[in-house]
Amino acid sequence: MSELNELYQQLILEHNKSPRNFKKLELYTHDADGYNPLCGDHYHVWLKLDGDTITDIGFQGSGCAISKSSASMMTAAIKGSTVQEAKKLFEKFHTVILTKIGDTISEENIEELGSLGALAGVREFPARIKCASLAWHALNAALTKKDKSISTETEKN
Ligand code: ZN
């Protein structure tokens, strides 16, 4: 295992152990449920929007280390950013984790993701891609959907 992979591994474990923004928001404007039945990951995401800015975000629930650390990194990355910035980051993250094994991802693309780049390695484990993207899909559902609940088995990845 390379030094970088080891560093990433530690970052994932650290976020899993002490997830950021792991709380229910008392005051929120948007929320949604995210469920990945294949792995049993189940989270709820709360958002507080002020105009177009995500002023606060929290999540709670349980699941594997990948899903929890991804949710934690997501909340840390988008808190304080605008909805457009959050969606753009999701696009970049999604592109990286869906890059086929054997295809190269540029260092630049991974760097742009900040700590979320630690999850780039899940693309080598197709079953875990849904774990890594679950919180993001829940975020998307909170921002756009009416039924406020998503399951990875009704969405693509
Ligand atoms: Zn999982």
PDB file of C-alpha atoms and ligand atoms in Angstrom:
ATOM      1  CA  MET A   1       0.000   0.000   0.000  1.00  0.00           C
ATOM      2  CA  SER A   2       1.381   3.390  -0.990  1.00  0.00           C
ATOM      3  CA  GLU A   3       1.877   6.157   1.555  1.00  0.00           C
ATOM      4  CA  LEU A   4      -0.918   8.169   0.008  1.00  0.00           C
ATOM      5  CA  ASN A   5      -3.350   5.268   0.224  1.00  0.00           C
ATOM      6  CA  GLU A   6      -2.402   4.783   3.838  1.00  0.00           C
ATOM      7  CA  LEU A   7      -3.025   8.446   4.558  1.00  0.00           C
ATOM      8  CA  TYR A   8      -6.410   8.230   2.839  1.00  0.00           C
ATOM      9  CA  GLN A   9      -7.269   5.103   4.766  1.00  0.00           C
ATOM     10  CA  GLN A  10      -6.535   6.888   8.025  1.00  0.00           C
ATOM     11  CA  LEU A  11      -8.637   9.865   6.999  1.00  0.00           C
ATOM     12  CA  ILE A  12     -11.606   7.589   6.295  1.00  0.00           C
ATOM     13  CA  LEU A  13     -11.219   5.801   9.623  1.00  0.00           C
ATOM     14  CA  GLU A  14     -10.879   9.083  11.463  1.00  0.00           C
ATOM     15  CA  HIS A  15     -14.079  10.516   9.933  1.00  0.00           C
ATOM     16  CA  ASN A  16     -15.864   7.250  10.688  1.00  0.00           C
ATOM     17  CA  LYS A  17     -14.771   7.423  14.318  1.00  0.00           C
ATOM     18  CA  SER A  18     -15.524  11.121  14.825  1.00  0.00           C
ATOM     19  CA  PRO A  19     -17.986  12.149  12.130  1.00  0.00           C
ATOM     20  CA  ARG A  20     -18.354  15.912  11.533  1.00  0.00           C
ATOM     21  CA  ASN A  21     -21.772  17.534  11.871  1.00  0.00           C
ATOM     22  CA  PHE A  22     -23.215  14.297  13.269  1.00  0.00           C
ATOM     23  CA  LYS A  23     -26.322  15.899  14.690  1.00  0.00           C
ATOM     24  CA  LYS A  24     -29.971  16.555  13.968  1.00  0.00           C
ATOM     25  CA  LEU A  25     -30.650  20.193  13.183  1.00  0.00           C
ATOM     26  CA  GLU A  26     -33.366  21.707  15.338  1.00  0.00           C
ATOM     27  CA  LEU A  27     -33.953  24.434  12.780  1.00  0.00           C
ATOM     28  CA  TYR A  28     -33.789  23.302   9.193  1.00  0.00           C
ATOM     29  CA  THR A  29     -35.311  24.139   5.841  1.00  0.00           C
ATOM     30  CA  HIS A  30     -34.671  20.878   3.965  1.00  0.00           C
ATOM     31  CA  ASP A  31     -34.199  17.253   4.927  1.00  0.00           C
ATOM     32  CA  ALA A  32     -34.213  13.786   3.396  1.00  0.00           C
ATOM     33  CA  ASP A  33     -33.622  10.149   4.140  1.00  0.00           C
ATOM     34  CA  GLY A  34     -31.038   8.038   2.331  1.00  0.00           C
ATOM     35  CA  TYR A  35     -31.061   4.257   2.353  1.00  0.00           C
ATOM     36  CA  ASN A  36     -28.719   1.769   0.741  1.00  0.00           C
ATOM     37  CA  PRO A  37     -30.330  -1.652   1.259  1.00  0.00           C
ATOM     38  CA  LEU A  38     -27.397  -3.490  -0.312  1.00  0.00           C
ATOM     39  CA  CYS A  39     -25.162  -2.521   2.577  1.00  0.00           C
ATOM     40  CA  GLY A  40     -27.675  -1.427   5.205  1.00  0.00           C
ATOM     41  CA  ASP A  41     -26.484   2.199   5.271  1.00  0.00           C
ATOM     42  CA  HIS A  42     -29.248   4.488   6.492  1.00  0.00           C
ATOM     43  CA  TYR A  43     -28.887   8.206   7.131  1.00  0.00           C
ATOM     44  CA  HIS A  44     -30.967  11.299   7.509  1.00  0.00           C
ATOM     45  CA  VAL A  45     -29.625  14.630   6.281  1.00  0.00           C
ATOM     46  CA  TRP A  46     -30.795  18.040   7.484  1.00  0.00           C
ATOM     47  CA  LEU A  47     -29.981  21.359   5.833  1.00  0.00           C
ATOM     48  CA  LYS A  48     -30.495  24.959   6.732  1.00  0.00           C
ATOM     49  CA  LEU A  49     -30.500  27.287   3.773  1.00  0.00           C
ATOM     50  CA  ASP A  50     -30.281  31.026   3.974  1.00  0.00           C
ATOM     51  CA  GLY A  51     -31.134  32.168   0.477  1.00  0.00           C
ATOM     52  CA  ASP A  52     -28.810  30.053  -1.603  1.00  0.00           C
ATOM     53  CA  THR A  53     -26.225  29.374   1.088  1.00  0.00           C
ATOM     54  CA  ILE A  54     -26.046  26.182   3.126  1.00  0.00           C
ATOM     55  CA  THR A  55     -25.537  27.757   6.539  1.00  0.00           C
ATOM     56  CA  ASP A  56     -25.855  24.536   8.488  1.00  0.00           C
ATOM     57  CA  ILE A  57     -25.960  20.829   7.780  1.00  0.00           C
ATOM     58  CA  GLY A  58     -26.225  17.754   9.929  1.00  0.00           C
ATOM     59  CA  PHE A  59     -26.687  14.036   9.499  1.00  0.00           C
ATOM     60  CA  GLN A  60     -27.495  11.060  11.653  1.00  0.00           C
ATOM     61  CA  GLY A  61     -27.868   7.365  11.134  1.00  0.00           C
ATOM     62  CA  SER A  62     -25.693   4.346  10.777  1.00  0.00           C
ATOM     63  CA  GLY A  63     -23.833   2.376   8.184  1.00  0.00           C
ATOM     64  CA  CYS A  64     -20.428   1.204   7.082  1.00  0.00           C
ATOM     65  CA  ALA A  65     -17.216   3.222   7.451  1.00  0.00           C
ATOM     66  CA  ILE A  66     -17.286   4.327   3.805  1.00  0.00           C
ATOM     67  CA  SER A  67     -20.827   5.697   3.969  1.00  0.00           C
ATOM     68  CA  LYS A  68     -20.316   7.423   7.296  1.00  0.00           C
ATOM     69  CA  SER A  69     -16.972   9.001   6.449  1.00  0.00           C
ATOM     70  CA  SER A  70     -18.317  10.127   3.069  1.00  0.00           C
ATOM     71  CA  ALA A  71     -21.310  11.793   4.764  1.00  0.00           C
ATOM     72  CA  SER A  72     -18.994  13.409   7.307  1.00  0.00           C
ATOM     73  CA  MET A  73     -16.623  14.710   4.621  1.00  0.00           C
ATOM     74  CA  MET A  74     -19.550  15.940   2.560  1.00  0.00           C
ATOM     75  CA  THR A  75     -21.013  17.993   5.406  1.00  0.00           C
ATOM     76  CA  ALA A  76     -17.609  19.477   6.219  1.00  0.00           C
ATOM     77  CA  ALA A  77     -16.989  20.306   2.553  1.00  0.00           C
ATOM     78  CA  ILE A  78     -20.289  22.027   1.743  1.00  0.00           C
ATOM     79  CA  LYS A  79     -21.159  23.803   4.975  1.00  0.00           C
ATOM     80  CA  GLY A  80     -21.060  27.496   4.135  1.00  0.00           C
ATOM     81  CA  SER A  81     -21.108  26.976   0.382  1.00  0.00           C
ATOM     82  CA  THR A  82     -23.920  27.680  -2.028  1.00  0.00           C
ATOM     83  CA  VAL A  83     -26.275  25.053  -3.412  1.00  0.00           C
ATOM     84  CA  GLN A  84     -24.610  25.423  -6.839  1.00  0.00           C
ATOM     85  CA  GLU A  85     -21.152  24.889  -5.355  1.00  0.00           C
ATOM     86  CA  ALA A  86     -22.378  21.806  -3.485  1.00  0.00           C
ATOM     87  CA  LYS A  87     -23.919  20.371  -6.653  1.00  0.00           C
ATOM     88  CA  LYS A  88     -20.734  21.034  -8.588  1.00  0.00           C
ATOM     89  CA  LEU A  89     -18.689  19.248  -5.941  1.00  0.00           C
ATOM     90  CA  PHE A  90     -21.082  16.296  -6.074  1.00  0.00           C
ATOM     91  CA  GLU A  91     -20.627  16.130  -9.858  1.00  0.00           C
ATOM     92  CA  LYS A  92     -16.848  16.085  -9.491  1.00  0.00           C
ATOM     93  CA  PHE A  93     -16.990  13.511  -6.713  1.00  0.00           C
ATOM     94  CA  HIS A  94     -19.401  11.348  -8.680  1.00  0.00           C
ATOM     95  CA  THR A  95     -17.236  11.515 -11.798  1.00  0.00           C
ATOM     96  CA  VAL A  96     -14.177  10.411  -9.826  1.00  0.00           C
ATOM     97  CA  ILE A  97     -15.815   7.488  -8.008  1.00  0.00           C
ATOM     98  CA  LEU A  98     -17.487   6.276 -11.212  1.00  0.00           C
ATOM     99  CA  THR A  99     -14.244   6.336 -13.194  1.00  0.00           C
ATOM    100  CA  LYS A 100     -13.650   2.813 -14.455  1.00  0.00           C
ATOM    101  CA  ILE A 101     -10.859   0.741 -12.986  1.00  0.00           C
ATOM    102  CA  GLY A 102      -7.919   1.053 -15.332  1.00  0.00           C
ATOM    103  CA  ASP A 103      -8.889   4.545 -16.430  1.00  0.00           C
ATOM    104  CA  THR A 104      -6.696   7.230 -14.951  1.00  0.00           C
ATOM    105  CA  ILE A 105      -8.031  10.058 -12.847  1.00  0.00           C
ATOM    106  CA  SER A 106      -5.894  13.161 -12.936  1.00  0.00           C
ATOM    107  CA  GLU A 107      -4.233  14.203  -9.702  1.00  0.00           C
ATOM    108  CA  GLU A 108      -5.891  17.557 -10.217  1.00  0.00           C
ATOM    109  CA  ASN A 109      -9.374  16.049 -10.122  1.00  0.00           C
ATOM    110  CA  ILE A 110      -8.633  14.280  -6.863  1.00  0.00           C
ATOM    111  CA  GLU A 111      -7.021  17.361  -5.335  1.00  0.00           C
ATOM    112  CA  GLU A 112     -10.092  19.431  -6.157  1.00  0.00           C
ATOM    113  CA  LEU A 113     -12.094  17.139  -3.903  1.00  0.00           C
ATOM    114  CA  GLY A 114     -10.074  17.931  -0.803  1.00  0.00           C
ATOM    115  CA  SER A 115     -10.537  15.264   1.872  1.00  0.00           C
ATOM    116  CA  LEU A 116     -13.237  13.641  -0.269  1.00  0.00           C
ATOM    117  CA  GLY A 117     -10.413  12.580  -2.561  1.00  0.00           C
ATOM    118  CA  ALA A 118      -9.689   9.946   0.069  1.00  0.00           C
ATOM    119  CA  LEU A 119     -12.733   8.095  -1.222  1.00  0.00           C
ATOM    120  CA  ALA A 120     -11.534   7.950  -4.831  1.00  0.00           C
ATOM    121  CA  GLY A 121     -10.353   4.383  -4.182  1.00  0.00           C
ATOM    122  CA  VAL A 122     -13.934   3.071  -3.862  1.00  0.00           C
ATOM    123  CA  ARG A 123     -14.132   2.961  -7.665  1.00  0.00           C
ATOM    124  CA  GLU A 124     -12.153  -0.261  -7.390  1.00  0.00           C
ATOM    125  CA  PHE A 125     -14.968  -1.748  -5.323  1.00  0.00           C
ATOM    126  CA  PRO A 126     -18.207  -1.253  -7.309  1.00  0.00           C
ATOM    127  CA  ALA A 127     -20.411  -2.418  -4.431  1.00  0.00           C
ATOM    128  CA  ARG A 128     -19.034   0.373  -2.245  1.00  0.00           C
ATOM    129  CA  ILE A 129     -19.700   3.182  -4.734  1.00  0.00           C
ATOM    130  CA  LYS A 130     -23.270   3.377  -3.466  1.00  0.00           C
ATOM    131  CA  CYS A 131     -21.997   3.621   0.096  1.00  0.00           C
ATOM    132  CA  ALA A 132     -19.799   6.554  -0.881  1.00  0.00           C
ATOM    133  CA  SER A 133     -22.500   8.412  -2.797  1.00  0.00           C
ATOM    134  CA  LEU A 134     -25.460   7.753  -0.471  1.00  0.00           C
ATOM    135  CA  ALA A 135     -25.239  10.956   1.596  1.00  0.00           C
ATOM    136  CA  TRP A 136     -24.865  12.970  -1.598  1.00  0.00           C
ATOM    137  CA  HIS A 137     -28.011  11.483  -3.074  1.00  0.00           C
ATOM    138  CA  ALA A 138     -29.832  12.240   0.167  1.00  0.00           C
ATOM    139  CA  LEU A 139     -28.573  15.823  -0.057  1.00  0.00           C
ATOM    140  CA  ASN A 140     -29.830  16.037  -3.619  1.00  0.00           C
ATOM    141  CA  ALA A 141     -33.203  14.625  -2.575  1.00  0.00           C
ATOM    142  CA  ALA A 142     -33.442  17.158   0.247  1.00  0.00           C
ATOM    143  CA  LEU A 143     -32.768  19.995  -2.175  1.00  0.00           C
ATOM    144  CA  THR A 144     -34.925  18.877  -5.073  1.00  0.00           C
ATOM    145  CA  LYS A 145     -37.435  16.168  -4.316  1.00  0.00           C
ATOM    146  CA  LYS A 146     -40.867  16.196  -2.823  1.00  0.00           C
ATOM    147  CA  ASP A 147     -40.995  12.783  -1.222  1.00  0.00           C
ATOM    148  CA  LYS A 148     -37.733  13.463   0.667  1.00  0.00           C
ATOM    149  CA  SER A 149     -36.581   9.887   0.672  1.00  0.00           C
ATOM    150  CA  ILE A 150     -34.198   8.046  -1.604  1.00  0.00           C
ATOM    151  CA  SER A 151     -33.061   4.474  -1.911  1.00  0.00           C
ATOM    152  CA  THR A 152     -29.985   3.533  -3.881  1.00  0.00           C
ATOM    153  CA  GLU A 153     -32.058   0.743  -5.427  1.00  0.00           C
ATOM    154  CA  THR A 154     -34.347   3.189  -7.177  1.00  0.00           C
ATOM    155  CA  GLU A 155     -31.547   5.522  -8.251  1.00  0.00           C
ATOM    156  CA  LYS A 156     -28.548   4.879 -10.423  1.00  0.00           C
ATOM    157  CA  ASN A 157     -25.587   4.572  -8.089  1.00  0.00           C
TER     158      ASN A 157
HETATM  159 ZN    ZN B   1     -22.033   0.803   3.063  1.00  0.00          ZN
END
